[in-house]
Short mmCIF file of C-alpha atoms in Angstrom, two decimals:
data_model
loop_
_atom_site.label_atom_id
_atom_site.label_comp_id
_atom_site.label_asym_id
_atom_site.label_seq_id
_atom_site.Cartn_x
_atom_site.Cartn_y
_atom_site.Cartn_z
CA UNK A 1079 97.45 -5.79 82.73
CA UNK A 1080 97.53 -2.30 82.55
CA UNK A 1081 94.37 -1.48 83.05
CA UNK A 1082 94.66 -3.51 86.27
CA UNK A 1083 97.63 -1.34 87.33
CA UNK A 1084 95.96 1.72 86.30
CA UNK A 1085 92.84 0.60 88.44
CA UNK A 1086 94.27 -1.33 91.50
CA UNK A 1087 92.91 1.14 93.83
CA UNK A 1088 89.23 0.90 92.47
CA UNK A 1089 89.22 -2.64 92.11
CA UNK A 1090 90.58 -3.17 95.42
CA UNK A 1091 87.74 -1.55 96.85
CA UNK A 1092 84.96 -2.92 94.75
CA UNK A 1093 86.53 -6.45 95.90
CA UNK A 1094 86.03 -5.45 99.37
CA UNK A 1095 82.99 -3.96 99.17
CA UNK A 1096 81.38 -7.14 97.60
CA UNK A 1097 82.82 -8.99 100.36
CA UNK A 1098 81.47 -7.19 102.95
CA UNK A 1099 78.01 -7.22 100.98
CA UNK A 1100 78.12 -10.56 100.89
CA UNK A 1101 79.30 -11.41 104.91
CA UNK A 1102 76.22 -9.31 105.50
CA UNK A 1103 73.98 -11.56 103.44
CA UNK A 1104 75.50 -14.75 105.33
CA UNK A 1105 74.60 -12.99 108.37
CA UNK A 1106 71.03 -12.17 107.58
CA UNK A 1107 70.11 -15.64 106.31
CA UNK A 1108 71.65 -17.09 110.15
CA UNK A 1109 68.77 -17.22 112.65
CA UNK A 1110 69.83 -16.36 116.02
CA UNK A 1111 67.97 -19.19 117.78
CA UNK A 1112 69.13 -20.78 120.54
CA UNK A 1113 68.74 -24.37 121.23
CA UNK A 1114 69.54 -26.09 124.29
CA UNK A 1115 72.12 -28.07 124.54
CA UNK A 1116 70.92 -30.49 127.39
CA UNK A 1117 67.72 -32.84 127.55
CA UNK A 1118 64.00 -32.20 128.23
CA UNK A 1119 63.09 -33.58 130.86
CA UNK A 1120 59.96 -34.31 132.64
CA UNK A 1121 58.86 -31.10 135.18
CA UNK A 1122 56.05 -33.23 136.81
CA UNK A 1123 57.32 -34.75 139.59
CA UNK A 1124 58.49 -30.98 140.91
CA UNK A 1125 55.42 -28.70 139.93
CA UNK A 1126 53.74 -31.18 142.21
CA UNK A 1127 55.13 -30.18 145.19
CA UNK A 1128 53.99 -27.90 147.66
CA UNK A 1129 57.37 -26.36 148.34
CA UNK A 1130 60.37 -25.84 145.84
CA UNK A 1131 63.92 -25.86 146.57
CA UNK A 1132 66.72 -23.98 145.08
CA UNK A 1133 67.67 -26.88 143.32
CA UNK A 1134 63.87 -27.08 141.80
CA UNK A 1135 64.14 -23.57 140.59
CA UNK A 1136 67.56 -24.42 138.97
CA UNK A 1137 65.44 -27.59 137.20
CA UNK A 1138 62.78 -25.58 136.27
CA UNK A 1139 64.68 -22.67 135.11
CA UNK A 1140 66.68 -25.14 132.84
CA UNK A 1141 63.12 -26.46 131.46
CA UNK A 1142 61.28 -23.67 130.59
CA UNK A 1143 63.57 -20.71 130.99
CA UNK A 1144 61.43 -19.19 133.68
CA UNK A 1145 63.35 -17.54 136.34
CA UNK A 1146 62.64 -18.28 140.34
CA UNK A 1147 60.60 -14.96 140.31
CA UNK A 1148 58.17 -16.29 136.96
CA UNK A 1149 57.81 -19.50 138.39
CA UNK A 1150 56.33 -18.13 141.80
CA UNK A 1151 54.21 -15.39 139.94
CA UNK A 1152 52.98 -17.96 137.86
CA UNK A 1153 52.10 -20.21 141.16
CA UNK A 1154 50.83 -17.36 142.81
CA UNK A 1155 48.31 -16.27 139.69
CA UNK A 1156 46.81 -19.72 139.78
CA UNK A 1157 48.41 -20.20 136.54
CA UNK A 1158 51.21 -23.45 137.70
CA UNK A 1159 50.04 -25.48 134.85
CA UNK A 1160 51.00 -22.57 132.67
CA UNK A 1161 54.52 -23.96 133.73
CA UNK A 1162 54.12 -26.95 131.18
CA UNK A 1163 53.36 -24.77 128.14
CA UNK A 1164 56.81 -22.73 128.75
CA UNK A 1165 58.80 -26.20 129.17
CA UNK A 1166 57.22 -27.19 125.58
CA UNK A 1167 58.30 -24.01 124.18
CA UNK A 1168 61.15 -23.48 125.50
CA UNK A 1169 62.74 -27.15 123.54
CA UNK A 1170 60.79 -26.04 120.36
CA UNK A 1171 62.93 -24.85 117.22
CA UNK A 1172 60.86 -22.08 115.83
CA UNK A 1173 59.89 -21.95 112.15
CA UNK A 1174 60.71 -18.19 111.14
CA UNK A 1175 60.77 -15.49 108.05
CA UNK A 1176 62.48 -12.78 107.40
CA UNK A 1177 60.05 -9.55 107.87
CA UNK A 1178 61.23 -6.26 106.91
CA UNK A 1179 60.38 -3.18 109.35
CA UNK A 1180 62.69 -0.70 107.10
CA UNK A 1181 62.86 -2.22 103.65
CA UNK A 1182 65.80 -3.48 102.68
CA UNK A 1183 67.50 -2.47 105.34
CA UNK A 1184 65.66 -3.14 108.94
CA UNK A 1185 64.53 -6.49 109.51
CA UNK A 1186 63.99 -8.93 111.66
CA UNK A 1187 63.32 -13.15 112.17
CA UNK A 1188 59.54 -13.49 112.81
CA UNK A 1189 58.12 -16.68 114.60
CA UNK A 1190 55.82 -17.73 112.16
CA UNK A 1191 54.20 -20.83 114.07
CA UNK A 1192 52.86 -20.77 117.96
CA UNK A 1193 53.51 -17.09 119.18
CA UNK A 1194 56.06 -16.92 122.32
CA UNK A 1195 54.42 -17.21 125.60
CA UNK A 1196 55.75 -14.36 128.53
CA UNK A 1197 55.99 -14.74 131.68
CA UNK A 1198 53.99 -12.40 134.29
CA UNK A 1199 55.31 -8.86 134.16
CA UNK A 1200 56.63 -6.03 136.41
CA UNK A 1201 56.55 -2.16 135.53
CA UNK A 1202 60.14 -1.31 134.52
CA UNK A 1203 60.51 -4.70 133.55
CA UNK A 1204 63.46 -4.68 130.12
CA UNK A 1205 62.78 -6.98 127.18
CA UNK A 1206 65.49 -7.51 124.86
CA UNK A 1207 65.53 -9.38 121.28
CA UNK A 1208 68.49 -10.29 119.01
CA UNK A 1209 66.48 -11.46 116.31
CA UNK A 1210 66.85 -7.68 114.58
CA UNK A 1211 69.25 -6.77 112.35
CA UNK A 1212 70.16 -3.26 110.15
CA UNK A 1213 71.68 -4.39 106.58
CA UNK A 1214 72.70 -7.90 108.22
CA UNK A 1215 74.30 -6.74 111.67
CA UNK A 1216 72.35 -8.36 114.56
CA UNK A 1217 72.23 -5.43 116.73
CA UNK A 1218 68.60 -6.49 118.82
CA UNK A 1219 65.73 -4.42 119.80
CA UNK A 1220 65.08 -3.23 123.61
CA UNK A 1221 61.81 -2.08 125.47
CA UNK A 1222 60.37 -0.89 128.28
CA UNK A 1223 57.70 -2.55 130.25
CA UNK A 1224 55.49 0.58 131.47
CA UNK A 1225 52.27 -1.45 133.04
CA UNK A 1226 52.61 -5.00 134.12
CA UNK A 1227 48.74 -5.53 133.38
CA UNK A 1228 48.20 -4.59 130.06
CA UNK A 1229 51.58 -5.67 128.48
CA UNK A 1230 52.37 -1.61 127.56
CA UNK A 1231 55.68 -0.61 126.70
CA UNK A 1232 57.27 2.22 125.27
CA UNK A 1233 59.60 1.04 122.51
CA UNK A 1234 61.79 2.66 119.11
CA UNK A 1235 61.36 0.99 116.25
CA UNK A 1236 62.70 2.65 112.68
CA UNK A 1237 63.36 5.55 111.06
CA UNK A 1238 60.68 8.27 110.61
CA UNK A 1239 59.03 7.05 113.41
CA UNK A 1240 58.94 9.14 117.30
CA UNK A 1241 59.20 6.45 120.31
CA UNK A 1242 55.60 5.65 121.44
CA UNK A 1243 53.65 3.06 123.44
CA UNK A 1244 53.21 -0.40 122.54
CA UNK A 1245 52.43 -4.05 123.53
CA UNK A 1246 54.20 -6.81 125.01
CA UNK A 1247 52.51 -9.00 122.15
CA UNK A 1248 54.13 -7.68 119.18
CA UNK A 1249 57.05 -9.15 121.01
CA UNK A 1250 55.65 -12.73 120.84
CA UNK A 1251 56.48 -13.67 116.97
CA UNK A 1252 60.15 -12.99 117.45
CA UNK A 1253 62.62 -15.82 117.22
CA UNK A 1254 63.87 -15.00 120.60
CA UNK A 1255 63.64 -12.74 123.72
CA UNK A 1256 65.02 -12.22 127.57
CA UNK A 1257 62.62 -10.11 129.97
CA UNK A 1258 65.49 -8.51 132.41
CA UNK A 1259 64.02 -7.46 135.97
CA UNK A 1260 66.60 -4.86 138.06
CA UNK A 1261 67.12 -5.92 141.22
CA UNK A 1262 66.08 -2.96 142.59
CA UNK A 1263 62.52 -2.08 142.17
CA UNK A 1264 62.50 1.58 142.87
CA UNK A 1265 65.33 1.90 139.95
CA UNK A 1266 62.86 0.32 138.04
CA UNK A 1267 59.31 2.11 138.88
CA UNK A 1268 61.44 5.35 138.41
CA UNK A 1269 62.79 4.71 134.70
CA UNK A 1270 59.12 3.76 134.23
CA UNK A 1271 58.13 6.97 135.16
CA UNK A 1272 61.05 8.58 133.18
CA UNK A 1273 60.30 7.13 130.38
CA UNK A 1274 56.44 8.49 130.42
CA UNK A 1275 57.65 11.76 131.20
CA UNK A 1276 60.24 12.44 128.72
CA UNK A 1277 60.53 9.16 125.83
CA UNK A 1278 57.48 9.41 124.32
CA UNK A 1279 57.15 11.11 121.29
CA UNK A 1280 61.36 11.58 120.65
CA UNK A 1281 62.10 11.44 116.80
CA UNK A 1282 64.09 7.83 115.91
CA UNK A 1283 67.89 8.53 115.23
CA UNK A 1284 70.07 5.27 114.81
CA UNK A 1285 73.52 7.80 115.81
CA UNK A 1286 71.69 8.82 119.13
CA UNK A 1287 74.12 8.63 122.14
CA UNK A 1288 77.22 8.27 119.75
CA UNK A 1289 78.11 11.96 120.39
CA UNK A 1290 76.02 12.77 123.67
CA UNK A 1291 75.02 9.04 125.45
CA UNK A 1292 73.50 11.25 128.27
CA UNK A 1293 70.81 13.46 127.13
CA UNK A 1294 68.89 13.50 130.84
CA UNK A 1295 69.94 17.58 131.04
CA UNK A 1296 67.52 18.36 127.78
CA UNK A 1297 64.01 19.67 128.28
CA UNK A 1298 62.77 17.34 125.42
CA UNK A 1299 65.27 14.49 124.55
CA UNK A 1300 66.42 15.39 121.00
CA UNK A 1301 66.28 12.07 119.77
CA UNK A 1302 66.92 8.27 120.88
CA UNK A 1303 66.82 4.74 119.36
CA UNK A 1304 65.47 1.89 121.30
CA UNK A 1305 68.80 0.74 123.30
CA UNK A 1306 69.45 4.52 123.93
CA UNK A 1307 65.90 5.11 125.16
CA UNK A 1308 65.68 2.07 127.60
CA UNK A 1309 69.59 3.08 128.71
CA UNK A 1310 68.57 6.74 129.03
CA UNK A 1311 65.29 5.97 131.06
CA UNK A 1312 67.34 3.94 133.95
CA UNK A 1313 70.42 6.58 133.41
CA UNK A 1314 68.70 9.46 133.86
CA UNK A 1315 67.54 8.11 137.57
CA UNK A 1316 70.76 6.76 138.65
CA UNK A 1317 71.36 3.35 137.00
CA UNK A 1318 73.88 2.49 134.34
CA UNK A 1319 72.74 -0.83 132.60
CA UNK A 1320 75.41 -0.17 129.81
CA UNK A 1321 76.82 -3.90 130.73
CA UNK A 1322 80.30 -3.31 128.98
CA UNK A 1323 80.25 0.56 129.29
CA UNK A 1324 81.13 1.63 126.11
CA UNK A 1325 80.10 4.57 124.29
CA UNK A 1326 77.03 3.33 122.78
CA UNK A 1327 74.58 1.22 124.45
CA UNK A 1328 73.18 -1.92 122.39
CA UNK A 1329 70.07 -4.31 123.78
CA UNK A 1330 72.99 -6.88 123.97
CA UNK A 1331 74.85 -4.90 126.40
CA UNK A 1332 71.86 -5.19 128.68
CA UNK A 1333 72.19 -9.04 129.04
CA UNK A 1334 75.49 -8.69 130.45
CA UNK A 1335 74.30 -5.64 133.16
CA UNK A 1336 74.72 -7.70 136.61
CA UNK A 1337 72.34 -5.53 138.45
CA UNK A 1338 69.17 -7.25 136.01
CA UNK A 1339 68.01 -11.03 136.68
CA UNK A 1340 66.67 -12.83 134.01
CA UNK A 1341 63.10 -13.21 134.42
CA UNK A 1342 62.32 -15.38 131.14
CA UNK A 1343 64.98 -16.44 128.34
CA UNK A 1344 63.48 -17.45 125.04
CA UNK A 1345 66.29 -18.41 122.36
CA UNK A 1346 69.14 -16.91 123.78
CA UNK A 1347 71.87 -18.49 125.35
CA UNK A 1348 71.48 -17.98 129.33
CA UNK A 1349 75.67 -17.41 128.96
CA UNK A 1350 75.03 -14.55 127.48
CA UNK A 1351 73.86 -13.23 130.80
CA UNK A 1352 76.23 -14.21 133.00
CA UNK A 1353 74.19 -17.96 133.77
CA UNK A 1354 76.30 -21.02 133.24
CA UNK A 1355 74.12 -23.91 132.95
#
């Protein structure tokens, strides 16, 4: 008993700390996959027709998770019965592992069985995952969509590593993704070009924007992480994407940013950005 007494303090804190150790196991064992909560339903009967209504888009967007945008990009490319594979997808519960990017502490739910299928793309274009998480804290991981052609991005991944380019496809064994399209396309051609000019090759800090959010006055960014990079690339030509403003930027924030619409929703729940189904 009086050891206890003598040691209250320390054991106080070890209890906690084992606590929060294990809350952060629970949360990296929870897959953040989202099913939907309503029926699949058959899309024939509308791809069919010649011309689609907004109530059709609404129906399709609840099928396959294809924005109004996809859909007609997908019509347009000769590519409508592409429309069916994104409806199976969209209702199938993917089978996922745990992948490590940082070991132990960065990893992330990989999509073991079909790989996720993307809808066309635009340059500027945002993708945004929450199936990443640093020692069990689901933060996400954010991109930039630099040509709609070849699927490049520019993208932060860990630690020791600068920002560089990339390809959409890495992004197709993750549990679950939202491309985000700004609604206005210059914003969006200019971050591009931002992000070519002066995110490329910045050295990976996970406290970047913590103590300066806006680095758009440096000569060579100092260093970024991959919600700071895509924030800084759209900040630094007049767009604030920060959804709830804080001080720090996440990829989450970006689903709530009312000045994106969703272009393709894999996983996620469409609430999440502002759609109530």
């Amino acid at each position: 008993m009086d050891i206890f007494k003598k040691h209250k303090k320390k054991i106080l804190i070890f209890g906690i700390t084992v606590i929060i150790i294990c809350l952060w196991c629970v949360s990296c064992s929870v897959n953040d996959y989202y099913e939907p909560e309503w029926a699949k339903e058959d899309i024939s009967a509308v791809i069919k027709k010649k011309k689609l209504t907004e109530e059709d888009y609404n129906f399709l967007f609840r099928q396959t998770g294809l924005s109004k945008s996809a859909v007609n990009d997908l019509i347009e490319d000769g590519k409508k019965d592409d429309i069916f594979e994104f409806a199976e997808q969209y209702f199938k519960k993917p089978k996922h592992e745990r992948e490590y990017l940082f070991f132990p502490i960065v990893a992330y739910d990989e999509k073991v069985d079909d790989r996720i299928k993307i809808a066309p793309l635009r340059r500027g274009d945002v993708v945004v995952s929450l199936s990443t998480y640093t020692l069990g804290y689901r933060h996400g991981h954010a991109a930039i969509v630099i040509d709609e052609d070849t699927g490049r991005i520019i993208e932060h991944m860990v630690l020791g590593e600068t920002s560089d380019y990339s390809y959409i496809s890495g992004w197709e064994n993750y549990s679950n993704m939202v491309v985000l399209r700004h609604k206005n396309s210059k914003i969006a051609e200019k971050a591009a070009d931002y992000a070519e000019e002066k995110l490329v090759g910045v050295p990976y800090n996970p406290m970047a924007g913590i103590f300066k959010k806006d680095k758009s006055d440096e000569e060579k960014i100092s260093s970024s992480q991959c919600s700071h990079l895509v924030w800084q690339a759209f900040y630094a030509v007049g767009a604030d994407i920060d959804g709830d403003g804080g001080q720090l930027a996440f990829p989450g924030d970006f689903l709530e940013c009312e000045d994106f619409e969703v272009v393709q929703i894999y996983g996620i729940d469409p609430r999440k950005c502002g759609i109530e189904i």
